[in-house]
PDB file of C-alpha atoms and ligand atoms in Angstrom:
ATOM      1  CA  UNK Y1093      52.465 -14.474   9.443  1.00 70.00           C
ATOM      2  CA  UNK Y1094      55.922 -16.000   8.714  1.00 72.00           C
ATOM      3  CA  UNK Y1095      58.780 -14.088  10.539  1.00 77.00           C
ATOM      4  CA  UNK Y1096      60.518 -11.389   9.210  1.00 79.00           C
ATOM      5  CA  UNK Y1097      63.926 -12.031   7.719  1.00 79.00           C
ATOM      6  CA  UNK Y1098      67.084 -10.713   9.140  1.00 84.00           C
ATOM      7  CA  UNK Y1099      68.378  -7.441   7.573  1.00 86.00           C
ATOM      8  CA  UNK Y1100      70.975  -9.418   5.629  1.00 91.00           C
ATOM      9  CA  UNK Y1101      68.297 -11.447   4.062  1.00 91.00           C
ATOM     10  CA  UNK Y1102      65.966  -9.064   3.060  1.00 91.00           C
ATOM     11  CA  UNK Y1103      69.322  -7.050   1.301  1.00 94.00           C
ATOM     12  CA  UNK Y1104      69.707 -10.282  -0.328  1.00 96.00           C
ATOM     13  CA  UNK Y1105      66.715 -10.400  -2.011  1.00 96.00           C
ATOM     14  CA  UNK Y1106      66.547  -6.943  -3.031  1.00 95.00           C
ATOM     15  CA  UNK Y1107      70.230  -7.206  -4.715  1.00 97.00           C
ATOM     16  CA  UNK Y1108      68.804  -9.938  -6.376  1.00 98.00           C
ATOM     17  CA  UNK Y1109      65.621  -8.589  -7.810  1.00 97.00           C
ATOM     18  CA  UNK Y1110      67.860  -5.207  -8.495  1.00 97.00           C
ATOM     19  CA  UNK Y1111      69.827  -7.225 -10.882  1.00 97.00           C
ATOM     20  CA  UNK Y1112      67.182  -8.352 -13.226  1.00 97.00           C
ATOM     21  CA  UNK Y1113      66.184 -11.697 -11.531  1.00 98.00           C
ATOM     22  CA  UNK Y1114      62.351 -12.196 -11.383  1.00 98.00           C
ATOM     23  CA  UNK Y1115      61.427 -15.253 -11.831  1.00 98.00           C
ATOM     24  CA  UNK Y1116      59.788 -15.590  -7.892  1.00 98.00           C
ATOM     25  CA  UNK Y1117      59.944 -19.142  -7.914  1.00 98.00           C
ATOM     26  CA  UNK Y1118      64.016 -18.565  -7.939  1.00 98.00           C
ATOM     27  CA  UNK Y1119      63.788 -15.731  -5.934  1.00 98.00           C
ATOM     28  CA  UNK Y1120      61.652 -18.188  -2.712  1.00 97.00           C
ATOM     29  CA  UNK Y1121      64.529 -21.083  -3.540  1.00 98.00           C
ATOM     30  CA  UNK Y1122      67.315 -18.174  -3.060  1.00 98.00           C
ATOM     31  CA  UNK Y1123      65.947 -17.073  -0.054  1.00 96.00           C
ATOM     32  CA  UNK Y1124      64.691 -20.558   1.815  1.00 96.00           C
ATOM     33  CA  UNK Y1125      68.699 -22.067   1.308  1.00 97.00           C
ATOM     34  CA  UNK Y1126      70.629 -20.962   4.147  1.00 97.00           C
ATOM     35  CA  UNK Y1127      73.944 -20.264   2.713  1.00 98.00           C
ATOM     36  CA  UNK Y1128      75.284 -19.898   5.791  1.00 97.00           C
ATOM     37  CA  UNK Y1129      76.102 -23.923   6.277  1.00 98.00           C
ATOM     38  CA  UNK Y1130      77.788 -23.821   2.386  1.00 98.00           C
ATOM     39  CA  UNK Y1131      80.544 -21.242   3.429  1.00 98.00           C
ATOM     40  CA  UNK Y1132      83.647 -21.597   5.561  1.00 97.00           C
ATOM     41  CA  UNK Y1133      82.982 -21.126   9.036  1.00 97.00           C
ATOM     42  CA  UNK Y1134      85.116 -17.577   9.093  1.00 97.00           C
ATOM     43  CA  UNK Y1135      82.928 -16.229   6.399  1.00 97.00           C
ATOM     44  CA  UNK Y1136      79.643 -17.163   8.202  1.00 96.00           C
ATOM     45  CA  UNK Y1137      78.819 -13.298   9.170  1.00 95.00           C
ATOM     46  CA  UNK Y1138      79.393 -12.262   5.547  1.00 96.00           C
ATOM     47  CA  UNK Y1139      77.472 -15.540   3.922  1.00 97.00           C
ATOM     48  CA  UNK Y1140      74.650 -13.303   2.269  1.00 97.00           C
ATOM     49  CA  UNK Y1141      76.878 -10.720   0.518  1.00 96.00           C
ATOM     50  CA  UNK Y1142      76.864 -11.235  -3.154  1.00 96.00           C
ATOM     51  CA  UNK Y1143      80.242 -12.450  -3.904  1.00 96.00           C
ATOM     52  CA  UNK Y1144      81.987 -15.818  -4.830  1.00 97.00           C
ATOM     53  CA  UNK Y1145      83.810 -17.100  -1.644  1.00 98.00           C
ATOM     54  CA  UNK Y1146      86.491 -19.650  -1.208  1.00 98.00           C
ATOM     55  CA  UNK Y1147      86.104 -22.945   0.387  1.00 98.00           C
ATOM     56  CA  UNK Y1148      88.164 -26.037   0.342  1.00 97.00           C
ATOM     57  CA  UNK Y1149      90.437 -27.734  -2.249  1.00 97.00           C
ATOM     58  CA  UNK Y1150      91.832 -24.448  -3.372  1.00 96.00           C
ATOM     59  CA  UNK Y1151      87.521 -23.885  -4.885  1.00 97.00           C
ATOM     60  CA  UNK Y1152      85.250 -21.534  -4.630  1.00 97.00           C
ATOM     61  CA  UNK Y1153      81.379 -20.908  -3.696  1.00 98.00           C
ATOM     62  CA  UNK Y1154      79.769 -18.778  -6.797  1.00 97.00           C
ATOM     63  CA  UNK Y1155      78.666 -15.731  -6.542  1.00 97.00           C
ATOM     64  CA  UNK Y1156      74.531 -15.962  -5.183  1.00 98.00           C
ATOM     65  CA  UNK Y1157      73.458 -13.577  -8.790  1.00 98.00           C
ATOM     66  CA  UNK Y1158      75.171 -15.781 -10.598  1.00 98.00           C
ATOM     67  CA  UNK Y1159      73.539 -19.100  -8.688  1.00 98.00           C
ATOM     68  CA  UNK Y1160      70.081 -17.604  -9.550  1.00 98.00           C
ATOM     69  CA  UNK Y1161      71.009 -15.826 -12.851  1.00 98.00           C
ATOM     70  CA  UNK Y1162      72.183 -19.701 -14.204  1.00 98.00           C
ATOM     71  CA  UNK Y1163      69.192 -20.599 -12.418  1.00 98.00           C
ATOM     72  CA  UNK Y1164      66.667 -18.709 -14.016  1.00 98.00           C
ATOM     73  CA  UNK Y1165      67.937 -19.317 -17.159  1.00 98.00           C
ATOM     74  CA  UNK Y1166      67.596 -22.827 -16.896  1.00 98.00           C
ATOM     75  CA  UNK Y1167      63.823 -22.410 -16.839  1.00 98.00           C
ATOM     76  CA  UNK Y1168      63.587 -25.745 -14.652  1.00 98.00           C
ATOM     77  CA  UNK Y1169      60.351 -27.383 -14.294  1.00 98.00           C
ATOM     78  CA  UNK Y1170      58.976 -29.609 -11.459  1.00 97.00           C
ATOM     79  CA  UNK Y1171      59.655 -32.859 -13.895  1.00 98.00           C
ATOM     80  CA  UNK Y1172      62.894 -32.173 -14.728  1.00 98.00           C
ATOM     81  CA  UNK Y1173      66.039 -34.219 -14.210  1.00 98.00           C
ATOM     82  CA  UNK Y1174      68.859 -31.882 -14.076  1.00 98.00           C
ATOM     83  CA  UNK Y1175      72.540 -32.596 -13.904  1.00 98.00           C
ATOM     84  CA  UNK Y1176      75.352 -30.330 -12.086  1.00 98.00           C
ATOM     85  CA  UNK Y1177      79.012 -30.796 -13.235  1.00 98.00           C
ATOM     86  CA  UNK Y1178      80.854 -28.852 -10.299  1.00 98.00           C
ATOM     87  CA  UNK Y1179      79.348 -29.692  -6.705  1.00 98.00           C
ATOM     88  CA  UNK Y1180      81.586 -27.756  -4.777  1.00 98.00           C
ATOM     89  CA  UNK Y1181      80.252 -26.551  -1.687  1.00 98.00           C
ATOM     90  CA  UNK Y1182      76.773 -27.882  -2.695  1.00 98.00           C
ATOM     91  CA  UNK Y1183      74.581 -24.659  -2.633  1.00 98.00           C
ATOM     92  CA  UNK Y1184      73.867 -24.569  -6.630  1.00 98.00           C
ATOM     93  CA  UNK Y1185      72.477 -28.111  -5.414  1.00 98.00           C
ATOM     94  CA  UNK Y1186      70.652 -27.080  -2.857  1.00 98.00           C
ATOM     95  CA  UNK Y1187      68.724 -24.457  -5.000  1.00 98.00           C
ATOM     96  CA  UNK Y1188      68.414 -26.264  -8.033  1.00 98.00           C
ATOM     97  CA  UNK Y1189      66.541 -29.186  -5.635  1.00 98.00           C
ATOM     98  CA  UNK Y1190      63.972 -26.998  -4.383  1.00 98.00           C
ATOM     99  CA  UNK Y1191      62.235 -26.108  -8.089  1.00 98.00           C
ATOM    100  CA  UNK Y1192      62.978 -29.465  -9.940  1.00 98.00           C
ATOM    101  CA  UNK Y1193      62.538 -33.231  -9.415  1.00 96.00           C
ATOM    102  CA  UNK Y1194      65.680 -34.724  -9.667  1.00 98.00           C
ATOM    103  CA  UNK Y1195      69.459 -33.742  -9.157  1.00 98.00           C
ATOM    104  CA  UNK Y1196      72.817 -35.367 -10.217  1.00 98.00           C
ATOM    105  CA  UNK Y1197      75.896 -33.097  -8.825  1.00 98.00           C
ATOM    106  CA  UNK Y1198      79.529 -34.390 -10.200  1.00 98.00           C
ATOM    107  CA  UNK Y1199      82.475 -33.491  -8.331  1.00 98.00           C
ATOM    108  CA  UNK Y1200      86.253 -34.311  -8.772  1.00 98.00           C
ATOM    109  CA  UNK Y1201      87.320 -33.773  -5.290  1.00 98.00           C
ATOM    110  CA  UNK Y1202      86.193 -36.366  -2.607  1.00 97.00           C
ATOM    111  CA  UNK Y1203      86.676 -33.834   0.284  1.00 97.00           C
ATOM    112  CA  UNK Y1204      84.146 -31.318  -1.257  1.00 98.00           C
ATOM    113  CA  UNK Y1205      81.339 -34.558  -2.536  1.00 98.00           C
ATOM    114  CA  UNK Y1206      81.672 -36.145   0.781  1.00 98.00           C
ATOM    115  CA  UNK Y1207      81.108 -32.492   2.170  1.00 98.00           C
ATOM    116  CA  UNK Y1208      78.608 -31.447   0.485  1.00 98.00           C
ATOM    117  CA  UNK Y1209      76.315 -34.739   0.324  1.00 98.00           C
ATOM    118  CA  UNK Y1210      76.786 -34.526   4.258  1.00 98.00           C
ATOM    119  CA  UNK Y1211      75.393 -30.424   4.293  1.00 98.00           C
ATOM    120  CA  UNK Y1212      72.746 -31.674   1.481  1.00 98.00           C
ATOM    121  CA  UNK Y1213      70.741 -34.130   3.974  1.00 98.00           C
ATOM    122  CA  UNK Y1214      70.996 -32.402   6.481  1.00 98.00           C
ATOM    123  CA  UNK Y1215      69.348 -29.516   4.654  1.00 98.00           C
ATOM    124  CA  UNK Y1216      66.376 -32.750   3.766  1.00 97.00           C
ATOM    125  CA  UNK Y1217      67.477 -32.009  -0.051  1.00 97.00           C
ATOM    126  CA  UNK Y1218      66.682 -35.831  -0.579  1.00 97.00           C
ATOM    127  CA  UNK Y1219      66.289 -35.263  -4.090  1.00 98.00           C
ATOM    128  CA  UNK Y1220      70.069 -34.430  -4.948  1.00 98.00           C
ATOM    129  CA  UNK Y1221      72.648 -37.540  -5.538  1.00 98.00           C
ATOM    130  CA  UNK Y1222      76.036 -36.245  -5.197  1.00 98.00           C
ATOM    131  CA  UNK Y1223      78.409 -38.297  -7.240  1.00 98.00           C
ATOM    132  CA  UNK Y1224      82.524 -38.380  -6.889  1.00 98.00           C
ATOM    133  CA  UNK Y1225      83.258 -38.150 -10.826  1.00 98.00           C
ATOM    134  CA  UNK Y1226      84.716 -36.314 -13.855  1.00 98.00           C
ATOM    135  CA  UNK Y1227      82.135 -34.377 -15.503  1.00 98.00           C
ATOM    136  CA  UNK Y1228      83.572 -35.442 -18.477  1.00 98.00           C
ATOM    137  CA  UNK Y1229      83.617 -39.004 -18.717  1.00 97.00           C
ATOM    138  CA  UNK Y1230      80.110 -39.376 -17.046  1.00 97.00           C
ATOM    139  CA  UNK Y1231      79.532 -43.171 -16.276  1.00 94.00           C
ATOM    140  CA  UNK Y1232      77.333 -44.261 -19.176  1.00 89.00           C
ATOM    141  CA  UNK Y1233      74.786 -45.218 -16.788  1.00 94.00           C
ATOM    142  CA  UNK Y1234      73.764 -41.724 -15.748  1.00 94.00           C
ATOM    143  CA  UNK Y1235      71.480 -41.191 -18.847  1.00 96.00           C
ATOM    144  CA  UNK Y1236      70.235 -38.351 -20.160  1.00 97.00           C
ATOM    145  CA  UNK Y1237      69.129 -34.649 -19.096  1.00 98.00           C
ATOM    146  CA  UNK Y1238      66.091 -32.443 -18.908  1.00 98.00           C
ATOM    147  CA  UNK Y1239      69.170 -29.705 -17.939  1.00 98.00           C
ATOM    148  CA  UNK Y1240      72.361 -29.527 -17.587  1.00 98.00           C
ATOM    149  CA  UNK Y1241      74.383 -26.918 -15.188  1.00 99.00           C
ATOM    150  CA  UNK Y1242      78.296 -26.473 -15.511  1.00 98.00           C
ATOM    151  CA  UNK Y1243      79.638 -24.235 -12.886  1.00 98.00           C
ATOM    152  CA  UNK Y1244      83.344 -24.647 -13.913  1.00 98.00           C
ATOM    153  CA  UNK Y1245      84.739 -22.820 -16.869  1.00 98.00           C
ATOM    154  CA  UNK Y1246      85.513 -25.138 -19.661  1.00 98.00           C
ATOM    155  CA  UNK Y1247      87.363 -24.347 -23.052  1.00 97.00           C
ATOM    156  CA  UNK Y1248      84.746 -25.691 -24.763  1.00 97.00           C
ATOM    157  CA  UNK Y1249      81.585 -27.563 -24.496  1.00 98.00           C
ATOM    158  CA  UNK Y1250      82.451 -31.711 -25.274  1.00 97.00           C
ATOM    159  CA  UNK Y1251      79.880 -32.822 -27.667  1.00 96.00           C
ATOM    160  CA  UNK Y1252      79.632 -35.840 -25.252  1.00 95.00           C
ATOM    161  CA  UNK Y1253      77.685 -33.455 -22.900  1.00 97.00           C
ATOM    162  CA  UNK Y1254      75.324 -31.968 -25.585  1.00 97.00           C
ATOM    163  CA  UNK Y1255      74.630 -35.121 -26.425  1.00 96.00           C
ATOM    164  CA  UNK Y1256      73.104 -36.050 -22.545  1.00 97.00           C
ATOM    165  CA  UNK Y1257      70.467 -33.265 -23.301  1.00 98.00           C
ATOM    166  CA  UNK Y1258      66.971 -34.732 -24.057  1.00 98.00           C
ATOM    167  CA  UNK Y1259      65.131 -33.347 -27.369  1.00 96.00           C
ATOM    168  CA  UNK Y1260      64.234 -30.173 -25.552  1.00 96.00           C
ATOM    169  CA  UNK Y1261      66.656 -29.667 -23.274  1.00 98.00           C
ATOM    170  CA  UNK Y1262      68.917 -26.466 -21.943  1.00 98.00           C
ATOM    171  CA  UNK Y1263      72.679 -26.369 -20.903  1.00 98.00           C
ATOM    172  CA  UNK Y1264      74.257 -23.789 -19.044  1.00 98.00           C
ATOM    173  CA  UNK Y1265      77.827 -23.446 -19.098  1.00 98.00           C
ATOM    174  CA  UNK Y1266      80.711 -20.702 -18.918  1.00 98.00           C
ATOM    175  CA  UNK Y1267      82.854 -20.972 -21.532  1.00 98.00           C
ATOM    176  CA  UNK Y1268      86.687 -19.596 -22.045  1.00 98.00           C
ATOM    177  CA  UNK Y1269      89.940 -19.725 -20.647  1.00 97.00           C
ATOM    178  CA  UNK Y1270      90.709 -21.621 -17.634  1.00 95.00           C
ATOM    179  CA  UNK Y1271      92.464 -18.049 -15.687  1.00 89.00           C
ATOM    180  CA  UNK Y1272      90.340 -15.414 -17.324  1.00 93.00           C
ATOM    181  CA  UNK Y1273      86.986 -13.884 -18.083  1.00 97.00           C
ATOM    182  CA  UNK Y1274      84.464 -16.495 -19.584  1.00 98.00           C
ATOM    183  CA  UNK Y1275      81.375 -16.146 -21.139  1.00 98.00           C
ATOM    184  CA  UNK Y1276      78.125 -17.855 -20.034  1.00 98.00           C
ATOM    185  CA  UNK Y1277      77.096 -19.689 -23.300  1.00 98.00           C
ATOM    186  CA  UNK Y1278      73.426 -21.408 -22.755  1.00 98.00           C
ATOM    187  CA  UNK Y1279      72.583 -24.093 -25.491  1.00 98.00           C
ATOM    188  CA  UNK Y1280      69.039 -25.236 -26.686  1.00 98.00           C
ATOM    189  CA  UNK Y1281      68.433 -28.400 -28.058  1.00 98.00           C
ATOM    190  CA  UNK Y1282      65.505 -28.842 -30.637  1.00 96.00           C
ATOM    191  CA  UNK Y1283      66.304 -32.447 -31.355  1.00 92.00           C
ATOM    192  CA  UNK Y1284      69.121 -32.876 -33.626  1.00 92.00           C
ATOM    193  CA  UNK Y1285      70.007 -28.845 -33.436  1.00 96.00           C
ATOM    194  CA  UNK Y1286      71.504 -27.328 -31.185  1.00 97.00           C
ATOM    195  CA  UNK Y1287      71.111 -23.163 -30.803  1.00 98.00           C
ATOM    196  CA  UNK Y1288      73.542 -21.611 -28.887  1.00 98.00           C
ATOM    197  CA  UNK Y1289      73.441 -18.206 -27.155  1.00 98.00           C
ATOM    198  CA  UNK Y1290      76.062 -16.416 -25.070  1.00 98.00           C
ATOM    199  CA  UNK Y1291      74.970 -14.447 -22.034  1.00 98.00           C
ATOM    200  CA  UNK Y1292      76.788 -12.483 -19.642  1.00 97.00           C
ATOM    201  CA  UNK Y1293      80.622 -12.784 -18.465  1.00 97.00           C
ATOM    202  CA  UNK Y1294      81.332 -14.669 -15.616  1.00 97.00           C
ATOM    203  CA  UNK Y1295      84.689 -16.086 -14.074  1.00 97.00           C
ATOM    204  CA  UNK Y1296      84.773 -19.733 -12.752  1.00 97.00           C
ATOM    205  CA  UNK Y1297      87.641 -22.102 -11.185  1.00 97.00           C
ATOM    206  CA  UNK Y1298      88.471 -24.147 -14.554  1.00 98.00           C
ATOM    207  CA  UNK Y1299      86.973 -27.510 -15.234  1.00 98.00           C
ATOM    208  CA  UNK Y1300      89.950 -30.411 -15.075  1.00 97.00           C
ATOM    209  CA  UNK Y1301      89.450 -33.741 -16.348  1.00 97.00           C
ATOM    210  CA  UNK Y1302      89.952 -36.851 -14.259  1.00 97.00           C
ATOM    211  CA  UNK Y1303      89.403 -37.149 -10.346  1.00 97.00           C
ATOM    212  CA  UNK Y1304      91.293 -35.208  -7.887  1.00 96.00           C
ATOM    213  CA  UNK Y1305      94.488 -37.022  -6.822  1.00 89.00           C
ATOM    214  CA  UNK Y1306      94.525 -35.127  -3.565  1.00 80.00           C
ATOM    215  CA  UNK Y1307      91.550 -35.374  -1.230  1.00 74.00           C
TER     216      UNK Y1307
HETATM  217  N1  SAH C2893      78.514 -25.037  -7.865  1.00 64.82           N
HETATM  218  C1  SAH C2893      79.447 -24.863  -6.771  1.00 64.82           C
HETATM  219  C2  SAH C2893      80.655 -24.034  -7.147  1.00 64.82           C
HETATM  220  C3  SAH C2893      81.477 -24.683  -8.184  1.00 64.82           C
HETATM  221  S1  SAH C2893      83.212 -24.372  -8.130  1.00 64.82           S
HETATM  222  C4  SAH C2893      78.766 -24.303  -5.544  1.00 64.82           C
HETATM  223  O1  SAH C2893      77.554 -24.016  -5.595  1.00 64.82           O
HETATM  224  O2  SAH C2893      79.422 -24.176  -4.512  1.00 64.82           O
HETATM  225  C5  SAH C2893      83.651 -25.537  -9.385  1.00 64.82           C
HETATM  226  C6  SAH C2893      83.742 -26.949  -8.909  1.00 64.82           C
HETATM  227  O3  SAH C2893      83.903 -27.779 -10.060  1.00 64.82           O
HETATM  228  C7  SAH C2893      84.957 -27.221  -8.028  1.00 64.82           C
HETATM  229  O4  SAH C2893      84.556 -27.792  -6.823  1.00 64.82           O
HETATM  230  C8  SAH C2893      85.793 -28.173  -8.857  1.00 64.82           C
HETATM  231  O5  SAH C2893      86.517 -29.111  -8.096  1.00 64.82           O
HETATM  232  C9  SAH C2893      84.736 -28.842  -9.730  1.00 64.82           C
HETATM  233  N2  SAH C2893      85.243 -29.459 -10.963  1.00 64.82           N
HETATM  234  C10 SAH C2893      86.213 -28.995 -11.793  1.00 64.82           C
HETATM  235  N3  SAH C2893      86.385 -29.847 -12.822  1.00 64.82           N
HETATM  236  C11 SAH C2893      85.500 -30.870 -12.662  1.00 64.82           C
HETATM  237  C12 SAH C2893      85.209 -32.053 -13.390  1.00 64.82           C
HETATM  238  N4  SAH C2893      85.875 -32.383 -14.505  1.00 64.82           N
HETATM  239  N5  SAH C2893      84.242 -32.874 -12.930  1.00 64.82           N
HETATM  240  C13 SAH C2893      83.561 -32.567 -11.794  1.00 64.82           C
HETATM  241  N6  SAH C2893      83.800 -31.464 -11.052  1.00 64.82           N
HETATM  242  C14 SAH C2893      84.756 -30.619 -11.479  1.00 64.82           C
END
């Protein structure tokens, strides 16, 4: 028999599951990523209560519903590439590495990549390439997307992103004003078309172009 969870753990889950999420396969990757080593070290004790949290660069860790709501919603497959504009702390990574192939995390601030690509192998998430970038001018290189994940609000979506999806691909992104409430629009690709759907409200730090200037 596998241990028994702490207290804080097993809350977790049933906060999660309370909530609407269901899909177990999120619910196992929610559970087996130790959120503990993606939060400052001060907010250790509280890591498994289900709010957003800050951590360096003036950022923030998301909230863990909205990690697996995004998440389920994605409806990731073992064969999918996925790309994540926002690293931050890493722990969207981390989750999104246990249920899918192959993950490309864009950050703007060097202090957070190098951060979190450090936490990410040392969690064995060898699957997850952590890039120092501007989600939007992607290097042409990086291809194209099974699914893409922003976690960082953005005005609107650039075509240039759409356009990474593959023929049946899903993006994920919350959509609005930069120092507001923001919606969670999800967008469907059918090959040329592109069906979009708006979700839930949500408030993320705002997506800025360019790299960070400061570390
Ligand atoms: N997914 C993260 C939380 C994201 S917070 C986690 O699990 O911890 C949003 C992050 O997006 C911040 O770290 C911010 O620096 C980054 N960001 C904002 N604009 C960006 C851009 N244009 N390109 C890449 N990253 C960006």
């Amino acid at each position: 028999m596998p241990p028994t969870p702490p207290p804080e753990k097993m809350m977790f889950q049933l906060t999660l599951r309370r909530r609407g999420i269901s899909d177990q396969a999120v619910l196992r990757a929610m559970e087996e990523v130790p959120r503990e080593e993606f939060v400052l070290p001060a907010d250790r004790p509280d890591a498994y209560r289900d709010s957003a949290m800050a951590i360096a660069c003036g950022q923030t860790i998301s909230q863990p519903f909205v990690v697996a709501y995004m998440t389920e919603q994605l409806k990731l497959q073992k064969t999918h590439r996925v790309l994540e504009i926002g690293t931050g702390s890493g722990y969207q990574a981390a989750v999104l590495s246990r249920l899918t192939a192959n993950v490309l995390t864009v950050e703007r601030f060097r202090t957070l990549a190098d951060k979190a690509r450090e936490r990410l192998e040392k969690l064995n998430c060898f699957n997850v390439e952590v890039l120092l970038g501007d989600g939007y001018a992607l290097p042409s290189g990086a291809g194209q997307f099974d699914r893409i994940i922003v976690t960082a609000a953005m005005d609107e979506i650039p075509q240039s992103l759409l356009d990474r999806l593959e023929p049946d691909g899903i993006l994920i992104a919350p959509v609005g004003p930069a120092h507001g409430v923001q919606t969670l629009v999800k967008v469907t690709r059918s090959g040329d078309h592109f069906e979009r759907k708006e979700l839930v409200d949500v408030r993320f730090v705002p997506a800025i172009p360019g790299i960070a200037r400061e570390l």
